[in-house]
Short mmCIF file of C-alpha atoms and ligand atoms in Angstrom, two decimals:
data_model
loop_
_atom_site.label_atom_id
_atom_site.label_comp_id
_atom_site.label_asym_id
_atom_site.label_seq_id
_atom_site.Cartn_x
_atom_site.Cartn_y
_atom_site.Cartn_z
CA MET F 277 4.31 -26.92 -46.16
CA LEU F 278 4.81 -23.39 -44.75
CA PRO F 279 7.30 -23.08 -41.82
CA THR F 280 5.61 -22.58 -38.43
CA ALA F 281 6.61 -19.89 -35.90
CA LEU F 282 8.39 -22.61 -33.90
CA ASP F 283 10.41 -23.68 -36.96
CA GLN F 284 11.41 -20.06 -37.52
CA LYS F 285 12.50 -19.66 -33.90
CA ALA F 286 14.62 -22.81 -34.12
CA ASP F 287 16.14 -21.57 -37.41
CA SER F 288 16.96 -18.22 -35.87
CA ALA F 289 18.68 -19.85 -32.86
CA ALA F 290 20.68 -22.08 -35.21
CA ILE F 291 21.76 -19.09 -37.32
CA GLU F 292 22.79 -17.17 -34.20
CA GLN F 293 24.77 -20.17 -32.97
CA ALA F 294 26.53 -20.57 -36.34
CA LEU F 295 27.42 -16.87 -36.57
CA PHE F 296 28.58 -16.83 -32.95
CA GLN F 297 30.80 -19.88 -33.55
CA ALA F 298 32.23 -18.33 -36.72
CA ALA F 299 33.24 -15.18 -34.81
CA ARG F 300 34.60 -17.15 -31.87
CA SER F 301 36.66 -19.62 -33.88
CA ASP F 302 38.25 -16.85 -35.97
CA PRO F 303 38.43 -13.83 -33.60
CA GLN F 304 40.53 -11.71 -36.01
CA ASN F 305 37.90 -12.04 -38.75
CA ALA F 306 36.20 -8.62 -38.81
CA GLN F 307 33.53 -9.80 -41.27
CA ALA F 308 32.47 -12.61 -38.91
CA HIS F 309 31.88 -10.11 -36.06
CA THR F 310 30.03 -7.86 -38.49
CA ASP F 311 27.74 -10.68 -39.66
CA LEU F 312 26.86 -11.46 -36.05
CA GLY F 313 26.27 -7.73 -35.45
CA LEU F 314 23.90 -7.57 -38.44
CA PHE F 315 22.00 -10.56 -37.09
CA TYR F 316 21.58 -8.84 -33.70
CA THR F 317 20.58 -5.59 -35.42
CA ASN F 318 17.75 -7.42 -37.21
CA LYS F 319 16.65 -8.81 -33.86
CA MET F 320 16.88 -5.28 -32.36
CA GLN F 321 19.38 -6.55 -29.77
CA LEU F 322 21.20 -3.27 -30.15
CA GLU F 323 23.77 -3.39 -27.35
CA LYS F 324 25.01 -6.80 -28.51
CA ALA F 325 25.05 -5.54 -32.09
CA MET F 326 27.05 -2.42 -31.16
CA ASP F 327 29.54 -4.60 -29.32
CA CYS F 328 30.05 -6.89 -32.36
CA PHE F 329 30.49 -3.96 -34.77
CA GLY F 330 32.91 -2.36 -32.30
CA GLN F 331 35.02 -5.53 -32.25
CA ALA F 332 34.99 -5.67 -36.06
CA LEU F 333 36.16 -2.05 -36.30
CA GLN F 334 39.01 -2.63 -33.88
CA ILE F 335 40.27 -5.26 -36.35
CA ASP F 336 39.43 -3.38 -39.56
CA PRO F 337 38.43 0.29 -39.06
CA ASN F 338 37.49 0.59 -42.76
CA LEU F 339 35.08 -2.32 -43.00
CA ARG F 340 32.08 -0.60 -44.52
CA ASP F 341 29.28 -2.83 -43.18
CA ALA F 342 30.74 -2.56 -39.69
CA VAL F 343 30.85 1.25 -39.98
CA TRP F 344 27.24 1.26 -41.17
CA GLY F 345 26.14 -1.10 -38.39
CA ARG F 346 28.06 0.64 -35.63
CA GLY F 347 26.85 4.09 -36.76
CA PHE F 348 23.25 2.94 -37.01
CA THR F 349 23.16 1.07 -33.68
CA CYS F 350 25.10 3.80 -31.82
CA TRP F 351 22.50 6.27 -33.00
CA LEU F 352 19.55 4.05 -32.00
CA ASN F 353 21.22 3.55 -28.61
CA GLY F 354 21.36 7.31 -28.02
CA HIS F 355 25.05 7.86 -28.88
CA GLY F 356 24.39 10.23 -31.78
CA GLN F 357 27.69 12.11 -31.55
CA SER F 358 29.79 8.92 -31.68
CA ALA F 359 27.80 7.80 -34.73
CA ILE F 360 28.37 11.15 -36.44
CA ASP F 361 32.13 11.08 -35.74
CA LEU F 362 32.40 7.51 -37.06
CA CYS F 363 30.50 8.21 -40.30
CA LYS F 364 32.42 11.45 -40.95
CA GLU F 365 35.75 9.70 -40.46
CA PHE F 366 34.73 6.96 -42.92
CA LEU F 367 33.43 9.46 -45.49
CA LYS F 368 36.76 11.31 -45.48
CA LYS F 369 38.29 8.20 -47.08
CA ASN F 370 35.16 7.06 -48.98
CA PRO F 371 33.35 10.26 -50.00
CA ASN F 372 31.03 8.52 -52.48
CA ASP F 373 29.49 5.97 -50.15
CA THR F 374 25.79 6.86 -50.43
CA GLU F 375 24.49 4.58 -47.67
CA ILE F 376 26.86 5.95 -45.03
CA LYS F 377 26.03 9.46 -46.26
CA GLN F 378 22.34 8.69 -45.74
CA VAL F 379 22.92 7.41 -42.20
CA LEU F 380 24.93 10.55 -41.42
CA GLU F 381 22.26 12.88 -42.83
CA THR F 382 19.50 11.18 -40.82
CA ILE F 383 21.47 11.43 -37.58
CA LEU F 384 22.48 15.03 -38.24
CA SER F 385 18.89 16.12 -38.85
CA GLU F 386 17.80 14.41 -35.60
CA ASN F 387 20.64 16.09 -33.72
CA THR F 388 19.66 19.49 -35.11
CA GLN F 389 16.16 19.06 -33.71
CA ALA F 390 17.64 18.10 -30.33
CA SER F 391 19.93 21.12 -30.40
CA LEU F 392 16.88 23.39 -30.56
CA ALA F 393 15.84 22.17 -27.09
CA PRO F 394 16.43 24.66 -24.24
CA ASP F 395 19.86 24.59 -22.56
CA PRO F 396 19.99 22.52 -19.37
CA ASP F 397 20.83 24.79 -16.45
CA PHE F 398 23.89 23.17 -14.90
CA ASN F 399 27.47 24.42 -15.02
CA SER F 400 28.94 23.26 -11.69
CA ARG F 401 29.25 20.08 -9.61
CA LYS F 402 26.46 21.20 -7.32
CA SER F 403 24.02 22.02 -10.12
CA ILE F 404 24.66 18.88 -12.19
CA ILE F 405 24.18 16.69 -9.10
CA ASN F 406 20.82 18.34 -8.34
CA TYR F 407 19.90 18.09 -12.05
CA LEU F 408 20.56 14.32 -12.01
CA ILE F 409 18.51 13.91 -8.83
CA ASP F 410 15.53 15.69 -10.44
CA ARG F 411 15.89 14.00 -13.78
CA PHE F 412 16.17 10.41 -12.54
CA GLY F 413 14.23 10.75 -9.28
CA TYR F 414 17.29 9.70 -7.26
CA LYS F 415 16.78 9.14 -3.51
CA LYS F 416 20.20 8.16 -2.10
CA TYR F 417 23.41 10.23 -2.36
CA LEU F 418 26.97 9.54 -1.23
CA GLU F 419 29.78 12.13 -1.28
CA ILE F 420 33.42 11.09 -0.84
CA GLY F 421 35.46 14.07 0.45
CA CYS F 422 33.26 16.87 1.78
CA LYS F 423 35.60 19.49 3.33
CA LEU F 424 33.49 22.59 4.09
CA ASP F 425 30.28 20.98 2.76
CA ALA F 426 30.13 23.54 -0.06
CA THR F 427 28.50 20.84 -2.21
CA PHE F 428 27.16 18.43 0.41
CA SER F 429 24.96 21.00 2.20
CA ASN F 430 23.38 22.06 -1.12
CA ILE F 431 22.25 18.64 -2.32
CA LYS F 432 18.48 18.23 -2.13
CA ILE F 433 17.74 14.55 -1.59
CA PRO F 434 15.97 12.47 1.10
CA TYR F 435 19.03 10.37 2.13
CA LYS F 436 22.65 11.49 2.03
CA ILE F 437 25.95 10.36 3.50
CA GLY F 438 29.19 12.32 3.40
CA VAL F 439 32.52 10.60 4.13
CA ASP F 440 35.65 12.57 5.05
CA PRO F 441 38.48 11.68 7.46
CA ILE F 442 39.00 15.33 8.47
CA GLN F 443 35.95 17.55 8.10
CA GLY F 444 32.41 17.92 6.70
CA GLY F 445 29.83 15.32 5.71
CA THR F 446 28.39 12.85 8.20
CA LEU F 447 31.06 10.15 8.72
CA ARG F 448 34.65 10.68 9.87
CA MET F 449 36.66 8.05 7.96
CA THR F 450 38.42 7.38 4.65
CA SER F 451 36.52 6.19 1.59
CA ASP F 452 38.35 2.82 1.71
CA ARG F 453 37.17 2.24 5.27
CA PHE F 454 33.61 3.29 4.45
CA PHE F 455 33.25 0.98 1.44
CA GLU F 456 34.75 -1.86 3.45
CA MET F 457 32.20 -1.55 6.26
CA THR F 458 28.97 -0.90 4.33
CA ASN F 459 26.65 -2.83 2.02
CA ASP F 460 24.49 0.24 1.49
CA LYS F 461 23.75 1.17 -2.14
CA PHE F 462 23.33 4.63 -3.66
CA ASP F 463 21.77 6.21 -6.75
CA LEU F 464 24.40 8.91 -7.06
CA ILE F 465 28.00 8.83 -5.81
CA PHE F 466 30.17 11.95 -5.97
CA ILE F 467 33.91 11.20 -5.71
CA ASP F 468 35.93 14.22 -4.57
CA GLY F 469 38.27 12.83 -1.87
CA LEU F 470 41.99 12.18 -2.23
CA HIS F 471 43.00 13.42 -5.70
CA LEU F 472 45.54 10.70 -6.53
CA ALA F 473 44.79 8.48 -9.52
CA ASP F 474 45.30 5.13 -7.73
CA GLN F 475 42.96 6.21 -4.90
CA VAL F 476 40.41 7.49 -7.43
CA VAL F 477 40.56 4.22 -9.40
CA ARG F 478 39.86 2.42 -6.11
CA ASP F 479 37.02 4.83 -5.26
CA ILE F 480 35.44 4.26 -8.69
CA HIS F 481 35.84 0.49 -8.38
CA ASN F 482 34.17 0.51 -4.94
CA ALA F 483 31.51 3.00 -6.02
CA LEU F 484 30.52 0.73 -8.92
CA SER F 485 29.74 -2.10 -6.52
CA HIS F 486 27.69 0.25 -4.28
CA LEU F 487 25.67 1.77 -7.13
CA ASN F 488 21.97 1.07 -7.70
CA ASN F 489 20.67 0.20 -11.18
CA ASN F 490 20.47 3.29 -13.37
CA GLY F 491 22.81 5.05 -10.93
CA THR F 492 25.49 7.60 -11.81
CA ILE F 493 29.02 8.31 -10.56
CA ILE F 494 30.29 11.90 -10.65
CA LEU F 495 33.91 13.01 -10.18
CA HIS F 496 35.43 16.43 -9.70
CA ASP F 497 38.80 17.72 -11.06
CA CYS F 498 39.01 15.58 -14.22
CA ASN F 499 40.24 18.26 -16.65
CA PRO F 500 43.36 20.08 -15.39
CA VAL F 501 44.25 23.05 -17.60
CA LYS F 502 47.88 23.49 -16.51
CA GLU F 503 50.58 20.95 -15.80
CA PRO F 504 51.26 22.04 -12.18
CA HIS F 505 47.55 21.57 -11.35
CA GLN F 506 47.82 17.83 -12.00
CA LEU F 507 51.04 16.99 -10.15
CA ARG F 508 50.67 14.36 -7.47
CA LYS F 509 51.94 16.82 -4.86
CA SER F 510 49.61 19.72 -4.09
CA MET F 511 51.67 22.86 -4.77
CA VAL F 512 49.11 25.28 -6.26
CA PRO F 513 45.78 26.65 -4.97
CA THR F 514 43.88 24.95 -7.86
CA TRP F 515 44.96 21.37 -7.28
CA ASN F 516 43.28 18.72 -9.43
CA GLY F 517 45.84 15.99 -8.76
CA ASP F 518 46.07 13.26 -11.39
CA VAL F 519 42.36 12.35 -11.24
CA TRP F 520 42.37 12.55 -15.06
CA LYS F 521 44.46 9.36 -15.24
CA ALA F 522 41.72 7.44 -13.41
CA ILE F 523 39.12 8.70 -15.88
CA VAL F 524 41.31 7.78 -18.84
CA HIS F 525 41.89 4.35 -17.30
CA TYR F 526 38.12 3.71 -17.10
CA ARG F 527 37.58 5.06 -20.64
CA GLN F 528 39.04 1.71 -21.76
CA ASP F 529 36.29 -0.29 -20.05
CA PRO F 530 33.84 -1.65 -22.66
CA HIS F 531 31.02 -1.76 -20.11
CA LEU F 532 31.24 1.79 -18.74
CA ASP F 533 30.13 4.90 -20.59
CA THR F 534 32.23 7.86 -19.38
CA ILE F 535 32.38 11.52 -20.36
CA VAL F 536 33.69 14.73 -18.81
CA GLY F 537 31.69 17.95 -18.53
CA ASP F 538 33.79 20.86 -19.75
CA PHE F 539 33.10 23.08 -16.71
CA ASP F 540 34.06 23.39 -13.00
CA GLN F 541 37.55 21.77 -13.40
CA GLY F 542 36.09 18.88 -15.42
CA ILE F 543 33.12 16.91 -14.12
CA GLY F 544 33.54 13.19 -14.85
CA ILE F 545 30.33 11.20 -15.31
CA ILE F 546 30.21 7.40 -15.40
CA ARG F 547 27.19 5.26 -16.22
CA LYS F 548 27.00 1.46 -16.31
CA ARG F 549 26.22 0.70 -19.95
CA LEU F 550 28.07 -0.20 -23.12
CA ASN F 551 30.99 2.09 -23.99
CA PRO F 552 30.37 3.37 -27.55
CA ASP F 553 33.94 4.58 -27.99
CA PRO F 554 36.49 2.70 -25.83
CA ILE F 555 40.08 3.93 -26.02
CA ARG F 556 43.27 1.85 -25.83
CA LEU F 557 46.22 3.02 -23.77
CA SER F 558 49.76 2.02 -24.61
CA ALA F 559 50.88 2.22 -20.96
CA PRO F 560 49.39 1.60 -17.50
CA TYR F 561 47.46 4.68 -16.33
CA LEU F 562 49.96 5.75 -13.65
CA GLN F 563 52.66 6.04 -16.33
CA LEU F 564 50.66 8.44 -18.52
CA ARG F 565 52.27 11.83 -19.09
CA TRP F 566 50.90 15.38 -19.27
CA SER F 567 52.02 15.70 -22.92
CA GLN F 568 49.86 12.67 -23.79
CA LEU F 569 46.83 14.26 -22.16
CA GLN F 570 47.43 17.43 -24.16
CA GLN F 571 47.64 15.46 -27.42
CA ASN F 572 44.58 13.28 -26.73
CA ARG F 573 42.44 15.41 -24.42
CA GLN F 574 39.24 15.43 -26.47
CA GLN F 575 39.28 11.73 -27.34
CA TRP F 576 40.42 10.56 -23.92
CA LEU F 577 38.11 12.73 -21.81
CA ARG F 578 35.20 13.15 -24.25
CA LEU F 579 34.83 16.77 -23.12
CA SER F 580 31.17 17.78 -23.43
CA THR F 581 28.93 20.80 -22.95
CA PRO F 582 25.90 20.71 -20.61
CA LYS F 583 23.64 20.37 -23.66
CA GLN F 584 25.60 17.36 -24.96
CA ILE F 585 25.55 15.81 -21.49
CA ALA F 586 21.78 16.23 -21.12
CA LYS F 587 21.36 14.35 -24.41
CA TRP F 588 23.99 11.71 -23.58
CA LEU F 589 22.42 10.87 -20.20
C1 LIG Y 814 38.51 18.88 -2.53
S1 LIG Y 814 37.95 18.53 -0.95
C2 LIG Y 814 36.26 18.15 -1.17
C3 LIG Y 814 35.42 19.30 -1.62
C4 LIG Y 814 33.92 19.08 -1.61
N1 LIG Y 814 33.53 17.82 -2.21
C5 LIG Y 814 33.24 20.20 -2.35
O1 LIG Y 814 32.61 19.95 -3.40
O2 LIG Y 814 33.32 21.34 -1.91
C6 LIG Y 814 38.70 17.00 -0.62
C7 LIG Y 814 38.34 16.38 0.71
O3 LIG Y 814 38.69 15.01 0.63
C8 LIG Y 814 39.05 14.58 1.91
N2 LIG Y 814 39.83 13.35 1.80
C9 LIG Y 814 41.16 13.18 1.71
N3 LIG Y 814 41.48 11.88 1.66
C10 LIG Y 814 40.31 11.20 1.71
C11 LIG Y 814 39.97 9.82 1.71
N4 LIG Y 814 40.91 8.87 1.64
N5 LIG Y 814 38.67 9.48 1.78
C12 LIG Y 814 37.70 10.43 1.84
N6 LIG Y 814 37.97 11.76 1.85
C13 LIG Y 814 39.26 12.14 1.79
C14 LIG Y 814 39.83 15.75 2.48
O4 LIG Y 814 39.82 15.71 3.90
C15 LIG Y 814 39.07 16.95 1.91
O5 LIG Y 814 38.17 17.46 2.85
#
């Protein structure tokens, strides 16, 4: 007798359960995570699949099926550049792998078509914020730290709140106080208040719980170019503080996708979705040093051009 649709559904659930158990009972078994990832790929549950392949690669970065699966699902999930980097890295060590070569060629040809699209016209905090509002139809904006309203007064949106204990915006208080007293939610939150990493980590944490679905968090001053610019004491006119450490801290989070625009002192962008390329730090973020940022800047910050950002969004 032929199996019915119900039989097939029951079989599929049993297979998923068995693969899930195999991965859970032997968490250091990269192949078990990969098998579960392949199952989810077949079911087109791409975020789950990406997650499984990512776990497999953390255990064994050279496991071929995991590289294939991660590259393929990253690409389908819109993370073309991460997929390209992963395949290229693998092909350096395994230049004759035809299947990985094929995946890479397909992604590269798709990326070339995308690169022929016109350049997005943002290159500053003000212009990227207005771009996001237009692109996603955002209605509610919050700015932390407004000063002379150079940004705040130029944001075109129906509802906006600006919080600053000293000047500018609409509310005279610290960000901590504001988040404590409100349940309001926003589509876009721009963090540009006190430029100390621990405060910024707190601002991001609070912003995440006040963010609407499909919302975006933007941060200024994430890419200091000289060591004195990122000291915790403000001693130079261009003071970025150690905001970069907060960004690097959140780059470890598997459920946040974070990049930094390579313009206007480094514009951090955080979206709530799977992180295609989480980093691991060997020390707590406040102990990170300038020399480490210099050595790891591209990987830690994921510095990106406006064109790359428009595609990544
Ligand atoms: C760099 S300025 C903001 C510039 C503005 N966002 C712009 O784009 O032109 C930083 C501002 O953060 C404010 N600030 C300092 N500590 C803060 C805190 N705890 N919460 C909110 N704002 C804070 C300062 O008063 C200052 O006006």
